[in-house]
Short mmCIF file of C-alpha atoms and ligand atoms in Angstrom, two decimals:
data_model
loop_
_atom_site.label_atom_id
_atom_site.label_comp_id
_atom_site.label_asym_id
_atom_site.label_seq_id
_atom_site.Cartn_x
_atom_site.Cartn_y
_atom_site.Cartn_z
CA UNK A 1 6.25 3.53 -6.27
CA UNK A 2 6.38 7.02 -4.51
CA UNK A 3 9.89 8.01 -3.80
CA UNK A 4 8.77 9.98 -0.09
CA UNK A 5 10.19 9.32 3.15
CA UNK A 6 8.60 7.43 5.89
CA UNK A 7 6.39 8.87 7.89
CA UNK A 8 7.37 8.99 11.54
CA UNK A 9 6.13 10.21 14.65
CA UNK A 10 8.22 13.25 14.66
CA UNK A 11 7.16 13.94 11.41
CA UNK A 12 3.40 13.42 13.24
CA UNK A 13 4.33 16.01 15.52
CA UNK A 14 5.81 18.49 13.08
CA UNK A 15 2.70 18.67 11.24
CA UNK A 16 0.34 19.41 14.28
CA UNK A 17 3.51 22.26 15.80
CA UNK A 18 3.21 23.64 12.00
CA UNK A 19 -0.89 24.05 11.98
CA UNK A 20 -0.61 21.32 8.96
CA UNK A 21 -3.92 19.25 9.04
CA UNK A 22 -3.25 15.52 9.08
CA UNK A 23 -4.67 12.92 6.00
CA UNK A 24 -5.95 9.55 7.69
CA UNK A 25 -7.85 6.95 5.55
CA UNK A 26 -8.61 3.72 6.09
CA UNK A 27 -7.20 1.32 3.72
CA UNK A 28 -7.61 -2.68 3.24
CA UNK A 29 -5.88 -3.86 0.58
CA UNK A 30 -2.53 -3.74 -1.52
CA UNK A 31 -3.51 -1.69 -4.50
CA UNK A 32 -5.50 0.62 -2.75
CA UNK A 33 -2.27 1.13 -0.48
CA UNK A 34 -0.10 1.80 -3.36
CA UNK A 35 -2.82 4.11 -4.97
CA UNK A 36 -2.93 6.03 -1.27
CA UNK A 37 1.19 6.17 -1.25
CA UNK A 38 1.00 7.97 -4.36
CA UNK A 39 -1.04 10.27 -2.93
CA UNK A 40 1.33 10.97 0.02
CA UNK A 41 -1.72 10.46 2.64
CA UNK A 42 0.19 10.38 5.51
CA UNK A 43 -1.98 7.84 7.74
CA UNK A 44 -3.85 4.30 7.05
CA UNK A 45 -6.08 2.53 9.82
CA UNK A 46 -6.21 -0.89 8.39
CA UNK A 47 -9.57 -0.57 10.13
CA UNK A 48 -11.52 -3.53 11.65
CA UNK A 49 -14.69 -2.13 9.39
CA UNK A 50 -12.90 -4.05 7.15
CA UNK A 51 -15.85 -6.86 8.30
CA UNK A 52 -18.16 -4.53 7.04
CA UNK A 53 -16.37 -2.64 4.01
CA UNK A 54 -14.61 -5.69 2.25
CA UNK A 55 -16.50 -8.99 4.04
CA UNK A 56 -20.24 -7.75 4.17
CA UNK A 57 -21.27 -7.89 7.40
CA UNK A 58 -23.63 -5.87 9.57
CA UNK A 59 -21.13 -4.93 12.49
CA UNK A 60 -17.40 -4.83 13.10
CA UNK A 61 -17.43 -7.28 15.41
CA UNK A 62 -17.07 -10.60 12.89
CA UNK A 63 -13.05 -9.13 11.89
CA UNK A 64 -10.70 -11.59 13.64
CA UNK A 65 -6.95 -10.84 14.21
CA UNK A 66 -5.91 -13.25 11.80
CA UNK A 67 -7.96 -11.57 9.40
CA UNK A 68 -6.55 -8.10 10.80
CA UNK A 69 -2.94 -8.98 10.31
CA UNK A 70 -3.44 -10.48 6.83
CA UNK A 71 -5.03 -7.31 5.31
CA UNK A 72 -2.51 -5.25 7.22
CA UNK A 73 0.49 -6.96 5.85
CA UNK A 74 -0.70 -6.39 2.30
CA UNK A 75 -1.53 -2.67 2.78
CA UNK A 76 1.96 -2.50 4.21
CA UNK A 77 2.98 -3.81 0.75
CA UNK A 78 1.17 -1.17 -0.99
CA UNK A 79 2.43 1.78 1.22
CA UNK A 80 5.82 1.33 2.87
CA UNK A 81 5.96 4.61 3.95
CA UNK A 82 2.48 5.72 5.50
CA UNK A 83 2.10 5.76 9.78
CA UNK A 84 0.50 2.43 9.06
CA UNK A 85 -2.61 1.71 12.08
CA UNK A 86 -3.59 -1.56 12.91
CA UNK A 87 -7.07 -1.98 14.65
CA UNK A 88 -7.42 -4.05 17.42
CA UNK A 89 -10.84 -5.69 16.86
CA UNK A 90 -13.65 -7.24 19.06
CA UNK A 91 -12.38 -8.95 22.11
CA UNK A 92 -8.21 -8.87 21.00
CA UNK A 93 -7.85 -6.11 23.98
CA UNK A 94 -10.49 -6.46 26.27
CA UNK A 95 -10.22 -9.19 28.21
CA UNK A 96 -6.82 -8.10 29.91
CA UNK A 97 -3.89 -6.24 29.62
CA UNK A 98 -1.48 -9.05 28.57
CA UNK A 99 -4.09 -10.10 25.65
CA UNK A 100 -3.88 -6.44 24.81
CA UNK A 101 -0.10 -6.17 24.25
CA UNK A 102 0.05 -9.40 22.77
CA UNK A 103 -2.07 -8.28 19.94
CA UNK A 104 -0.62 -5.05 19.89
CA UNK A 105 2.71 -7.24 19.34
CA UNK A 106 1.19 -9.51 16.20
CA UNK A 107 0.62 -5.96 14.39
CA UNK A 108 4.38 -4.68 15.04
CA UNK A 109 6.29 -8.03 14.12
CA UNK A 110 4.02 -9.53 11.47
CA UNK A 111 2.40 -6.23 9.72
CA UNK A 112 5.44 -4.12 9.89
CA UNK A 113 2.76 -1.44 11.66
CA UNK A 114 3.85 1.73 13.26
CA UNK A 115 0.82 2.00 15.69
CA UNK A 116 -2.48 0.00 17.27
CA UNK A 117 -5.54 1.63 17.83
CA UNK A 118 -8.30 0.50 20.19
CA UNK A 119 -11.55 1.68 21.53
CA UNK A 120 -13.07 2.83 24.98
CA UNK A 121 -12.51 5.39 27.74
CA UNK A 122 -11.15 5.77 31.25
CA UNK A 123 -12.05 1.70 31.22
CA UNK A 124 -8.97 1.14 28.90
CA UNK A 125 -6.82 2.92 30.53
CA UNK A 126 -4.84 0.46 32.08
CA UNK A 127 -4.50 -1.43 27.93
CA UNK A 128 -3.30 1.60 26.62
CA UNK A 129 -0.77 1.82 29.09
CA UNK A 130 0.70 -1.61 29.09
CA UNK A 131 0.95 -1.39 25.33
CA UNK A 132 2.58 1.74 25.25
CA UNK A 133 4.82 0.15 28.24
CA UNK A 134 5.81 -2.55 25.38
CA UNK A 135 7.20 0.24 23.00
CA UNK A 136 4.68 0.48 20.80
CA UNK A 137 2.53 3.39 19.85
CA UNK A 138 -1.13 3.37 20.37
CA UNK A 139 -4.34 5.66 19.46
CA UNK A 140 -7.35 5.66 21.67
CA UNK A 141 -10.90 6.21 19.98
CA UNK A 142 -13.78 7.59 21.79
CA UNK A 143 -17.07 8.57 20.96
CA UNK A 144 -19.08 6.47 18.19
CA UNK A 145 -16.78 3.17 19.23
CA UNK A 146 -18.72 0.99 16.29
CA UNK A 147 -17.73 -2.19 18.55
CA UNK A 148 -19.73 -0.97 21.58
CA UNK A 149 -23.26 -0.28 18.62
CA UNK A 150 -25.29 -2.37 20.68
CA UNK A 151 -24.73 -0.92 23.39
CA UNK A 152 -24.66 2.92 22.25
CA UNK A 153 -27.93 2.34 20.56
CA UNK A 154 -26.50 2.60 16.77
CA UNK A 155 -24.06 4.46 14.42
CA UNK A 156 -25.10 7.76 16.01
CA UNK A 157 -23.49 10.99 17.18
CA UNK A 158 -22.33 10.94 21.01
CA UNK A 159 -22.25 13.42 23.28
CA UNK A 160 -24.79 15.39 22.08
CA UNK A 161 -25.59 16.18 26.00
CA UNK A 162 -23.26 17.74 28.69
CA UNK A 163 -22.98 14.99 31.11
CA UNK A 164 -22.04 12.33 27.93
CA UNK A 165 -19.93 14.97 26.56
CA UNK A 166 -18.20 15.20 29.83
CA UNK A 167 -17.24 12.06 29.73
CA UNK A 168 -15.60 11.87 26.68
CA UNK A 169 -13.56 14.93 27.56
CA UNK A 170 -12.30 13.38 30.85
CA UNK A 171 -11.89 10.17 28.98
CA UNK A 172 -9.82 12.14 26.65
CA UNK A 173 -7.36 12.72 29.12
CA UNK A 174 -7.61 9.65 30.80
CA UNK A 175 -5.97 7.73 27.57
CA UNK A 176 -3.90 10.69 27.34
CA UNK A 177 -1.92 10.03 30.55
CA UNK A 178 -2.14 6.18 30.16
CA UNK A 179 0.27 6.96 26.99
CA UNK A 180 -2.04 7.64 23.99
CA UNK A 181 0.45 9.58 21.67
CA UNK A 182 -3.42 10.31 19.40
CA UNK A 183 -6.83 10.42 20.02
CA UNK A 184 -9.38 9.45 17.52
CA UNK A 185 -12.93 11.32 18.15
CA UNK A 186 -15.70 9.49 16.01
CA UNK A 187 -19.21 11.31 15.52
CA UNK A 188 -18.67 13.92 18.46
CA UNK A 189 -20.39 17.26 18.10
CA UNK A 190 -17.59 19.92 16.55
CA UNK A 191 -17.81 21.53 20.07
CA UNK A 192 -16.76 18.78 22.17
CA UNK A 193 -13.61 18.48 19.47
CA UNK A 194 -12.55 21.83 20.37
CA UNK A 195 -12.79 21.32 24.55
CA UNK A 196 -10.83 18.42 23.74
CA UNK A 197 -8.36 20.10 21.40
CA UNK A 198 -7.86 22.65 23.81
CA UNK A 199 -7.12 20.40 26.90
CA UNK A 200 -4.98 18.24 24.76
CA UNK A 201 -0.93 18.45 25.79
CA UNK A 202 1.21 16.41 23.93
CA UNK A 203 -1.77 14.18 22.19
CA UNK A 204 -2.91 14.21 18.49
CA UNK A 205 -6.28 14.91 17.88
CA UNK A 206 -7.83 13.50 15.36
CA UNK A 207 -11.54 13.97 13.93
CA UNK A 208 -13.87 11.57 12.13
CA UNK A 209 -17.07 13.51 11.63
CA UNK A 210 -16.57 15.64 14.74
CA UNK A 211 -15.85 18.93 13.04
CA UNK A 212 -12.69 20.90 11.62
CA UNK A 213 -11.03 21.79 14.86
CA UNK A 214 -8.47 18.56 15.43
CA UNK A 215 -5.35 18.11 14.39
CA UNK A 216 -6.18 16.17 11.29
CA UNK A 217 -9.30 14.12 9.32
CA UNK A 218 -9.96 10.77 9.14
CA UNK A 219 -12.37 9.05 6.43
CA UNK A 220 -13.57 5.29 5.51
CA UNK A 221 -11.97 5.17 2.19
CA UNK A 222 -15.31 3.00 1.05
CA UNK A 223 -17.08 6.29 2.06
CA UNK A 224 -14.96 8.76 0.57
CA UNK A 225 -14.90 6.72 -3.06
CA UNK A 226 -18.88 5.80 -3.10
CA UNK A 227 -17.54 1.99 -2.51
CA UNK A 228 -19.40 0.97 0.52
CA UNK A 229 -23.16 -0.32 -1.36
CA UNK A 230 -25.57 0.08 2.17
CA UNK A 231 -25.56 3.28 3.07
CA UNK A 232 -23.30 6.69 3.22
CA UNK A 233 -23.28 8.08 6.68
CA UNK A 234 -23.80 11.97 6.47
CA UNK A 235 -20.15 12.77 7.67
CA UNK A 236 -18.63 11.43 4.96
CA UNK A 237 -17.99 13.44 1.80
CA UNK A 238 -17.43 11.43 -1.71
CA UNK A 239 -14.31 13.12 -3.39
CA UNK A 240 -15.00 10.55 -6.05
CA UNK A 241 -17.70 7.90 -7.32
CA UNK A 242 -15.14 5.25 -7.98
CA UNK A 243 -18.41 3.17 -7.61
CA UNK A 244 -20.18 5.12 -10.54
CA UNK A 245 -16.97 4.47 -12.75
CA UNK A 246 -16.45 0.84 -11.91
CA UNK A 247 -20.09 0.28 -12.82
CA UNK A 248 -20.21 1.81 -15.95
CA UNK A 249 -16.55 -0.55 -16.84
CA UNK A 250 -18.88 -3.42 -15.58
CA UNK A 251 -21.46 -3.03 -18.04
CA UNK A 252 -18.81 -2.46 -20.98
CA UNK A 253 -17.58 -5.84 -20.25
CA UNK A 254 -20.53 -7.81 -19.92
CA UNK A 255 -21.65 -6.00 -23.64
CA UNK A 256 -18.54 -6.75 -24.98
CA UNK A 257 -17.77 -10.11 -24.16
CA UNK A 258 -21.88 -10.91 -24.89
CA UNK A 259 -21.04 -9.08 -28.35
CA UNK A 260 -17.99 -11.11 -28.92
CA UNK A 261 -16.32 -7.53 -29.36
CA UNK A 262 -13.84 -8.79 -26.83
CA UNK A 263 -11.51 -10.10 -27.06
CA UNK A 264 -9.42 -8.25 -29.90
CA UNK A 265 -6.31 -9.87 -31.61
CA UNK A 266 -4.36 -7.54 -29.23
CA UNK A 267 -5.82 -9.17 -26.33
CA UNK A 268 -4.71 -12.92 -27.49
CA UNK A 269 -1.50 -14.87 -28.56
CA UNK A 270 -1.44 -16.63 -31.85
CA UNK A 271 1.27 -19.51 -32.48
CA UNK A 272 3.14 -19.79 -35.48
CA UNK A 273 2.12 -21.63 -38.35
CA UNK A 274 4.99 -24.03 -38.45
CA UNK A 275 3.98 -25.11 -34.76
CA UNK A 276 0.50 -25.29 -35.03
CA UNK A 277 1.09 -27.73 -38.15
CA UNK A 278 3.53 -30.10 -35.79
CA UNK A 279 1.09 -29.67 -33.36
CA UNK A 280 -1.82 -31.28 -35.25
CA UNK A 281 0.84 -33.79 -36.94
CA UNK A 282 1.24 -34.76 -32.85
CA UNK A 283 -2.46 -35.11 -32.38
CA UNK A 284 -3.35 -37.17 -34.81
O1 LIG B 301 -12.59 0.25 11.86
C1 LIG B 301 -12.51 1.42 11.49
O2 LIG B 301 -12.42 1.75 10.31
C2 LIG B 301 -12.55 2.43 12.52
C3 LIG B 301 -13.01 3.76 12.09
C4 LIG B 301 -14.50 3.79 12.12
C5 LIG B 301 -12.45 4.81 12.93
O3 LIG B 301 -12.28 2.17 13.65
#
């Protein structure tokens, strides 16, 4: 395990007063978090694409909390000292304020989580703020908000034109004041980023596929490691094709064990003659 020190908010804030761009990945699992640790990213969003990344669905929507908080406990395992993110999923935060901060609650006391995020403009307002009322950090996330697809028309890039950009930049600093400590900006044009960079006060910025002007980058792991099988959105850049190197161990195995080249005497335990002769004596 990495010997670093834990990440805090301060240490947040340090980065984005010291023009240091900000690692985010998403993360699911334990040795994935351990593997990320090492690597000293400095934020995981145990996101609620974990429906689509590790369960196979079509949508978001499927991840329940209890699925949430059991994934997020394990990454916390694997990376004690990341900001660790829990994401609220589908209909945890909606339907009221005291549903939000109870869910918010679940991540703190049974994922040892540092923050929530959730999704949604000016209309969330009054979540963010109760949460953040309750002690506990929270990110906003505008733009492509993959719970809302049906209703934005698909995994495409928002505010595109003025009047939808507007919006998300006066959304911006509606979850702003309500408490957001960090923004999240999915699938913006680089652009609208900047306008909301600039109007930004004491608010982290943070870009997924909206350009190079926030505070920091966010990235699907699955995306990042060719790991996700359906499709790669154009955003996302493979660093490497974990996929490509997985496969190629697949196929080794399957020849192998076909071949009866595996497994080796190294990869068995033999028992010593004496035994295995008071063994059969027993058997008889
Ligand atoms: O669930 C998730 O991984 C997310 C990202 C798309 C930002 O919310």
């Amino acid at each position: 395990m990495s010997d670093r020190k834990k990440v805090t908010l301060p240490a947040l804030f340090k980065k984005v007063a010291d023009g240091v761009p900000i690692t985010w990945l998403t993360c699911y699992d334990y040795p994935t978090a351990y593997l990320q640790e090492e690597a000293g990213v400095d934020m995981i969003l145990v996101g609620d694409s974990l429906a689509m990344t590790m369960l196979g669905y079509d949508s978001t929507l499927p991840a329940t909390m209890d699925d949430m908080v059991r994934h997020t406990a394990a990454v916390r395992r694997g990376s004690p000292n990341a900001w660790l993110v829990g994401d609220m999923p589908y209909m945890t935060y909606q339907p009221s304020v005291e549903t939000a901060i109870r869910n918010a609650g679940r991540f703190m006391a049974e994922c040892g989580c540092d923050a929530v995020k959730l999704e949604g403009g000016a209309e969330m307002a009054d979540r963010i703020a109760g949460i953040a009322r309750a002690g506990i950090p929270v990110i906003g996330h505008l733009g492509l908000t993959p719970q809302s697809v049906s209703a934005l028309g698909g995994f495409k890039l928002q505010g595109k034109g003025a009047a939808q950009a507007k919006k998300i930049v006066d959304d911006a600093k509606a979850l702003e004041e309500a408490g957001a400590f960090c923004i999240l900006l999915e699938l913006v044009p680089d652009r609208v980023c900047r306008i909301v960079m600039e109007r930004a006060g004491h608010c982290i910025i943070m870009s997924l596929g909206s350009g190079p002007h926030a505070h920091g980058q966010l990235l699907i792991y699955h995306d990042a490691f060719a790991l996700y099988p359906k499709f790669k959105p154009r955003m996302a850049k493979v660093f490497a094709d974990a996929g490509a190197v997985i496969r190629q161990g697949l196929a080794g195995y399957v020849k192998e064990v076909t071949e009866r080249t595996f497994p080796q005497p190294e990869n068995w335990f033999g028992m010593p003659d004496e035994e295995y002769a008071e063994l059969l004596k027993l058997l008889k």
